[in-house]
PDB file of C-alpha atoms in Angstrom:
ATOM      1  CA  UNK A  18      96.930 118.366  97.888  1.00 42.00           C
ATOM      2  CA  UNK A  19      97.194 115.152  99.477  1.00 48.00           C
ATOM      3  CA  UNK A  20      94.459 113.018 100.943  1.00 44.00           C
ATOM      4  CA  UNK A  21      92.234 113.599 103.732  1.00 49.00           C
ATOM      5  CA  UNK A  22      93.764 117.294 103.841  1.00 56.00           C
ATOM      6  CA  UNK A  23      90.876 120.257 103.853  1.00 62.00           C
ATOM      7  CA  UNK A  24      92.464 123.094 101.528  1.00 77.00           C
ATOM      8  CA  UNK A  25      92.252 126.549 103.893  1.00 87.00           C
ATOM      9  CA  UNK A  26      90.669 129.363 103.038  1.00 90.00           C
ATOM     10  CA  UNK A  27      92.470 132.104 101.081  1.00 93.00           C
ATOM     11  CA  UNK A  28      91.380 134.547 104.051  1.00 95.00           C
ATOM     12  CA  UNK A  29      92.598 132.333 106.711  1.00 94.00           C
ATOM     13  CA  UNK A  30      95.926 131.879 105.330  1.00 93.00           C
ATOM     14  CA  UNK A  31      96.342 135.491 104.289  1.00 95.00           C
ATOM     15  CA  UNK A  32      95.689 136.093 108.062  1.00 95.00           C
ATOM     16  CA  UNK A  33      98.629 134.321 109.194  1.00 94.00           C
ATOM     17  CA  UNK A  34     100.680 135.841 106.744  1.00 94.00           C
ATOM     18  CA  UNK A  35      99.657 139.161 108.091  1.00 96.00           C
ATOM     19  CA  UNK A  36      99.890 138.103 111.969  1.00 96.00           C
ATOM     20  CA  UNK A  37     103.698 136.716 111.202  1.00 95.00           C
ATOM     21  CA  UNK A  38     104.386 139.493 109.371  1.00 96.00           C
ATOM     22  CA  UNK A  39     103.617 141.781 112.143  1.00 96.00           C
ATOM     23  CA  UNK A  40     105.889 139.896 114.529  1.00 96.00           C
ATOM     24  CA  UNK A  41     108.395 139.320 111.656  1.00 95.00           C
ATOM     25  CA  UNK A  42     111.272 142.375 112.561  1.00 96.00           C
ATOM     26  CA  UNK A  43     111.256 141.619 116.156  1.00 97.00           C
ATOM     27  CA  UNK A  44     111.278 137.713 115.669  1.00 95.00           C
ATOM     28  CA  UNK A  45     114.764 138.308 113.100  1.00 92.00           C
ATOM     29  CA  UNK A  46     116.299 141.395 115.286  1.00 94.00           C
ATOM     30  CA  UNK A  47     115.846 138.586 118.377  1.00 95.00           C
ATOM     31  CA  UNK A  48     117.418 135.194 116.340  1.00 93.00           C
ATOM     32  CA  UNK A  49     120.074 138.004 114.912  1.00 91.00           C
ATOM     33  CA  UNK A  50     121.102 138.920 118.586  1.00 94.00           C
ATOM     34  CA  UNK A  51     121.000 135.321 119.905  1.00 94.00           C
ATOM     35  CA  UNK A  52     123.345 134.215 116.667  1.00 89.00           C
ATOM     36  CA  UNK A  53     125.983 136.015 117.841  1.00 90.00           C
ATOM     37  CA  UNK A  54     125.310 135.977 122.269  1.00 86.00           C
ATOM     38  CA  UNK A  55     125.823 133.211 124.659  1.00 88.00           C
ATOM     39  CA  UNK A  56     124.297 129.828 123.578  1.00 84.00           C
ATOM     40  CA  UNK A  57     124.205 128.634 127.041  1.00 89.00           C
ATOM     41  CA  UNK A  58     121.719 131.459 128.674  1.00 94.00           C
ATOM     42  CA  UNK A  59     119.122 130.639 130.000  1.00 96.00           C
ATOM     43  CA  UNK A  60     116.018 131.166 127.310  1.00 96.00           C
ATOM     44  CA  UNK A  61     114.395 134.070 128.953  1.00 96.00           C
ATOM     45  CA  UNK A  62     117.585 136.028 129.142  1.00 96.00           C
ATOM     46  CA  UNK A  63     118.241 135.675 125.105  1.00 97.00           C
ATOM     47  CA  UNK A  64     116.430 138.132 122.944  1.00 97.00           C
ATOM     48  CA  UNK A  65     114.214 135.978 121.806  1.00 96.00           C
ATOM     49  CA  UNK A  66     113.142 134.757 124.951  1.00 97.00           C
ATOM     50  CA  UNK A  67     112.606 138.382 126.196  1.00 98.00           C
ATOM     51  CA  UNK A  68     110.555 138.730 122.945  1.00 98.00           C
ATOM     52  CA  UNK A  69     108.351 135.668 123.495  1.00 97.00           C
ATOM     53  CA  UNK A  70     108.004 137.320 126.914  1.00 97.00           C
ATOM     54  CA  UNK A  71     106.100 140.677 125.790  1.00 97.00           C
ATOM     55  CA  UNK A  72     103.873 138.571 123.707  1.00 97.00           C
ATOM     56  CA  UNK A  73     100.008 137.597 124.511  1.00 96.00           C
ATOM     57  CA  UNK A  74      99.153 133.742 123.222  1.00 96.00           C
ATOM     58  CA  UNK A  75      98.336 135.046 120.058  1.00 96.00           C
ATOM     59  CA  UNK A  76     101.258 136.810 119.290  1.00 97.00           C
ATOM     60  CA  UNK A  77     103.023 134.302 120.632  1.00 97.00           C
ATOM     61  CA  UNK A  78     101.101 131.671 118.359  1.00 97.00           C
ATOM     62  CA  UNK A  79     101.792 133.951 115.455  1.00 97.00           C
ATOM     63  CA  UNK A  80     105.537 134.339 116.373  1.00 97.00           C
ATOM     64  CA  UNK A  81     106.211 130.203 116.561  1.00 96.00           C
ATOM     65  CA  UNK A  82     104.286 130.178 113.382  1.00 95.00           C
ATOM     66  CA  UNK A  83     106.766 132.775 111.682  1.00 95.00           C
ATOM     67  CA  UNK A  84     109.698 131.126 113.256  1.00 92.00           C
ATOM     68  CA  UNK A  85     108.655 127.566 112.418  1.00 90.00           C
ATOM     69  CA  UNK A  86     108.002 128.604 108.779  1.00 87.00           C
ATOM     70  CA  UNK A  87     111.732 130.532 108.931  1.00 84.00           C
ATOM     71  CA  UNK A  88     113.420 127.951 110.076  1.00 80.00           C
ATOM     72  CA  UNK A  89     112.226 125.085 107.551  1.00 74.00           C
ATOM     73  CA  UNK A  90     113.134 128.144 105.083  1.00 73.00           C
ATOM     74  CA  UNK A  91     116.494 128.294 106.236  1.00 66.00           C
ATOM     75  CA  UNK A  92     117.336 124.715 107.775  1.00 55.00           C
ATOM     76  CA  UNK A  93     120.881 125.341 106.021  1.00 53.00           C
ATOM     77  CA  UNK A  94     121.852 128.427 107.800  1.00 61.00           C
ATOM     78  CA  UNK A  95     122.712 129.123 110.940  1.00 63.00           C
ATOM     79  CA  UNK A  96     119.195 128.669 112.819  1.00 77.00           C
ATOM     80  CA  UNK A  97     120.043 127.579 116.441  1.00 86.00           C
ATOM     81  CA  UNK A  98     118.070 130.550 117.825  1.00 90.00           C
ATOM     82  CA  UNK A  99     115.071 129.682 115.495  1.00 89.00           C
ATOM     83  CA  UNK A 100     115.150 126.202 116.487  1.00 89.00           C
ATOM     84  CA  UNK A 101     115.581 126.959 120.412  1.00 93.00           C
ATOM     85  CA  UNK A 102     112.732 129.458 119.949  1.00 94.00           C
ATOM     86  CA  UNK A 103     110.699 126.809 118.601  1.00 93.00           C
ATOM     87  CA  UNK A 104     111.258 124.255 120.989  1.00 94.00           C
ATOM     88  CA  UNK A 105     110.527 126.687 123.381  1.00 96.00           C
ATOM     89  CA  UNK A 106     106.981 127.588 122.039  1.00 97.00           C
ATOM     90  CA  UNK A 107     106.454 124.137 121.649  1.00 96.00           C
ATOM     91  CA  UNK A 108     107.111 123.503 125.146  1.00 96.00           C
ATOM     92  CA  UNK A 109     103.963 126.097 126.267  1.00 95.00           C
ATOM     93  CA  UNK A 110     100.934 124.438 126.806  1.00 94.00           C
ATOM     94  CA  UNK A 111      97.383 126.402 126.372  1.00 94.00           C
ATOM     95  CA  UNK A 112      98.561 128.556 124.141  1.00 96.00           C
ATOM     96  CA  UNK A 113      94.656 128.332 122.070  1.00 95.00           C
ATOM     97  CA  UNK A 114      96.002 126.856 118.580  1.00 96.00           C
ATOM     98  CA  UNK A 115      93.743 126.642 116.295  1.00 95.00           C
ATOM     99  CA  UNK A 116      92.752 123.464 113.654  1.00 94.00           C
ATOM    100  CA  UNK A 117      93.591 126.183 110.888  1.00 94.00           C
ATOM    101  CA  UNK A 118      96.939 126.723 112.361  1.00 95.00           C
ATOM    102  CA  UNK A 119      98.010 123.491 113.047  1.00 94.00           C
ATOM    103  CA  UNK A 120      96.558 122.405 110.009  1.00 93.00           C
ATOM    104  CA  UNK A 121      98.804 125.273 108.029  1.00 93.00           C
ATOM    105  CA  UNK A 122     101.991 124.237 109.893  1.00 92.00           C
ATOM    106  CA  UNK A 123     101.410 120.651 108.801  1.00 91.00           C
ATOM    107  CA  UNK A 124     100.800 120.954 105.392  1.00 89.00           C
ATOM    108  CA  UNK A 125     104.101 123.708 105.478  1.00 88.00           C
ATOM    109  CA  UNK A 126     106.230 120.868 107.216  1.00 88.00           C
ATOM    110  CA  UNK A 127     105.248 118.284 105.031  1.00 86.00           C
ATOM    111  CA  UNK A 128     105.735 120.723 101.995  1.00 84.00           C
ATOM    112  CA  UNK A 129     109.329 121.396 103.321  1.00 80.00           C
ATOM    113  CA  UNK A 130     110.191 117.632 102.530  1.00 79.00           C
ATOM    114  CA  UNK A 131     113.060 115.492 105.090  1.00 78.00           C
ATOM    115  CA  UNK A 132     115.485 118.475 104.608  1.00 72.00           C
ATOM    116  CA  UNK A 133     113.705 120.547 107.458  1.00 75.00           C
ATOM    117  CA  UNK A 134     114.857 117.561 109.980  1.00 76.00           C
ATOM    118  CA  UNK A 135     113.063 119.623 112.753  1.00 81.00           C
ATOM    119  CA  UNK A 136     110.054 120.165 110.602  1.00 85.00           C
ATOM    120  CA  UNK A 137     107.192 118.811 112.682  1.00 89.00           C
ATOM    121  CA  UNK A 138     108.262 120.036 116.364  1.00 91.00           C
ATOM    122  CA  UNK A 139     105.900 122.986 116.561  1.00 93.00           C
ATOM    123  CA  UNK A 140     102.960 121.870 114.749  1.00 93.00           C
ATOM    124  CA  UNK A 141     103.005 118.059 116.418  1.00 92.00           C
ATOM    125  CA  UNK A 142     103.369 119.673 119.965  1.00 94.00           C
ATOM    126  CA  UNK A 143     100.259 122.110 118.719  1.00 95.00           C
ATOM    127  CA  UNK A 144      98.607 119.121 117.941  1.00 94.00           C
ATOM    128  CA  UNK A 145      98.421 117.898 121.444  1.00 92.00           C
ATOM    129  CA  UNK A 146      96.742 121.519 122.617  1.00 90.00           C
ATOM    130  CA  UNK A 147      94.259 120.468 120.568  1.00 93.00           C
ATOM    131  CA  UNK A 148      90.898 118.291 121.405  1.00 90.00           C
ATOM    132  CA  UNK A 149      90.687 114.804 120.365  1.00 88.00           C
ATOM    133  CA  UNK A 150      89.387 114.469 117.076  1.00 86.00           C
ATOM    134  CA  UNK A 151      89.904 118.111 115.913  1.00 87.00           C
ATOM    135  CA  UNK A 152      91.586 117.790 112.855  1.00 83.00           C
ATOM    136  CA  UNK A 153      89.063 115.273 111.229  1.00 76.00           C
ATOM    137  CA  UNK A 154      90.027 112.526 109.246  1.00 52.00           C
ATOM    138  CA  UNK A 155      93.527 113.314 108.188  1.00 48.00           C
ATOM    139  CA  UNK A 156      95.174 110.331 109.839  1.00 44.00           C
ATOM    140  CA  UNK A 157      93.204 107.875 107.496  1.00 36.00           C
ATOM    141  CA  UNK A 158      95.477 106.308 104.883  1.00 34.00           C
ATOM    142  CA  UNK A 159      99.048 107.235 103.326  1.00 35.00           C
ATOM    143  CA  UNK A 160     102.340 108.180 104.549  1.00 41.00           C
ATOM    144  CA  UNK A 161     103.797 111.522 105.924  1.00 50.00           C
ATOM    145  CA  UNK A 162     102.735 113.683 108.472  1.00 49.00           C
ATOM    146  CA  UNK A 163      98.804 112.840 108.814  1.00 50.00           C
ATOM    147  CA  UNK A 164     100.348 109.314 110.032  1.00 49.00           C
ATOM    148  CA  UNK A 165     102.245 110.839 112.863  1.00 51.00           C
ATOM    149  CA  UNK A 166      99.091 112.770 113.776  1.00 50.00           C
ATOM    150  CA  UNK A 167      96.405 109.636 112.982  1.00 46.00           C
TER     151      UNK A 167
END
């Protein structure tokens, strides 16, 4: 655990397991049909962006949570889709993030170490959605990802 970083509650974390996992077939079916279709289309005519579509903020919270966490997984496969699908999530404003979410995403990205090169886009742009001040103290002291956010 590093410093200035509030562990999360079991619960809490089991609960975003259990939202991504719900979203988890459609979100792979989608970056499976994008692998192998036009890179060039426009996002809301891929699969994925007809999936992130259908969803309410929530599900579409809980589907740039499973993608983030999928793609810092699998940086060394073929994850264009992933990564497109999480820029575009990023790019949504007011989509009600949570300090427990962005918190998790954080502490994932900084877990996934300089491999993940695209590691903090989701949780740094949920970071802005959130008030000033939210997430506490974490920018005070060290290096990593509670720096950018400090």
């Amino acid at each position: 655990m590093r410093p200035g970083r509030a562990r999360l509650d079991r619960a809490v974390v089991q609960g975003f397991y259990d939202r991504m996992r719900a979203v988890a077939p459609a979100a792979y079916g989608a970056i499976e049909r994008d692998r192998v279709g036009d890179p060039g289309r426009p996002f809301a005519d891929t699969a994925c962006g007809r999936l992130a579509g259908s969803l309410d903020p929530a599900g579409l919270r809980a589907l740039g949570m499973w993608a983030h966490h999928w793609c810092m997984r699998f940086y060394d496969d073929d994850t264009r889709p992933g990564l497109r699908l999480v820029r575009e999530i990023a790019g949504r404003r007011g989509l009600g993030w949570t300090v427990d979410e962005v918190r998790w995403m954080l502490g994932e990205s900084d877990a996934a170490g300089p491999a993940a090169a695209h590691r903090f886009t989701l949780p740094l742009a949920a970071v802005a959605d959130l008030p000033a001040g939210a997430l506490g103290e974490v920018g005070a002291g060290g290096a990593g990802w509670w720096r950018l956010v400090g």
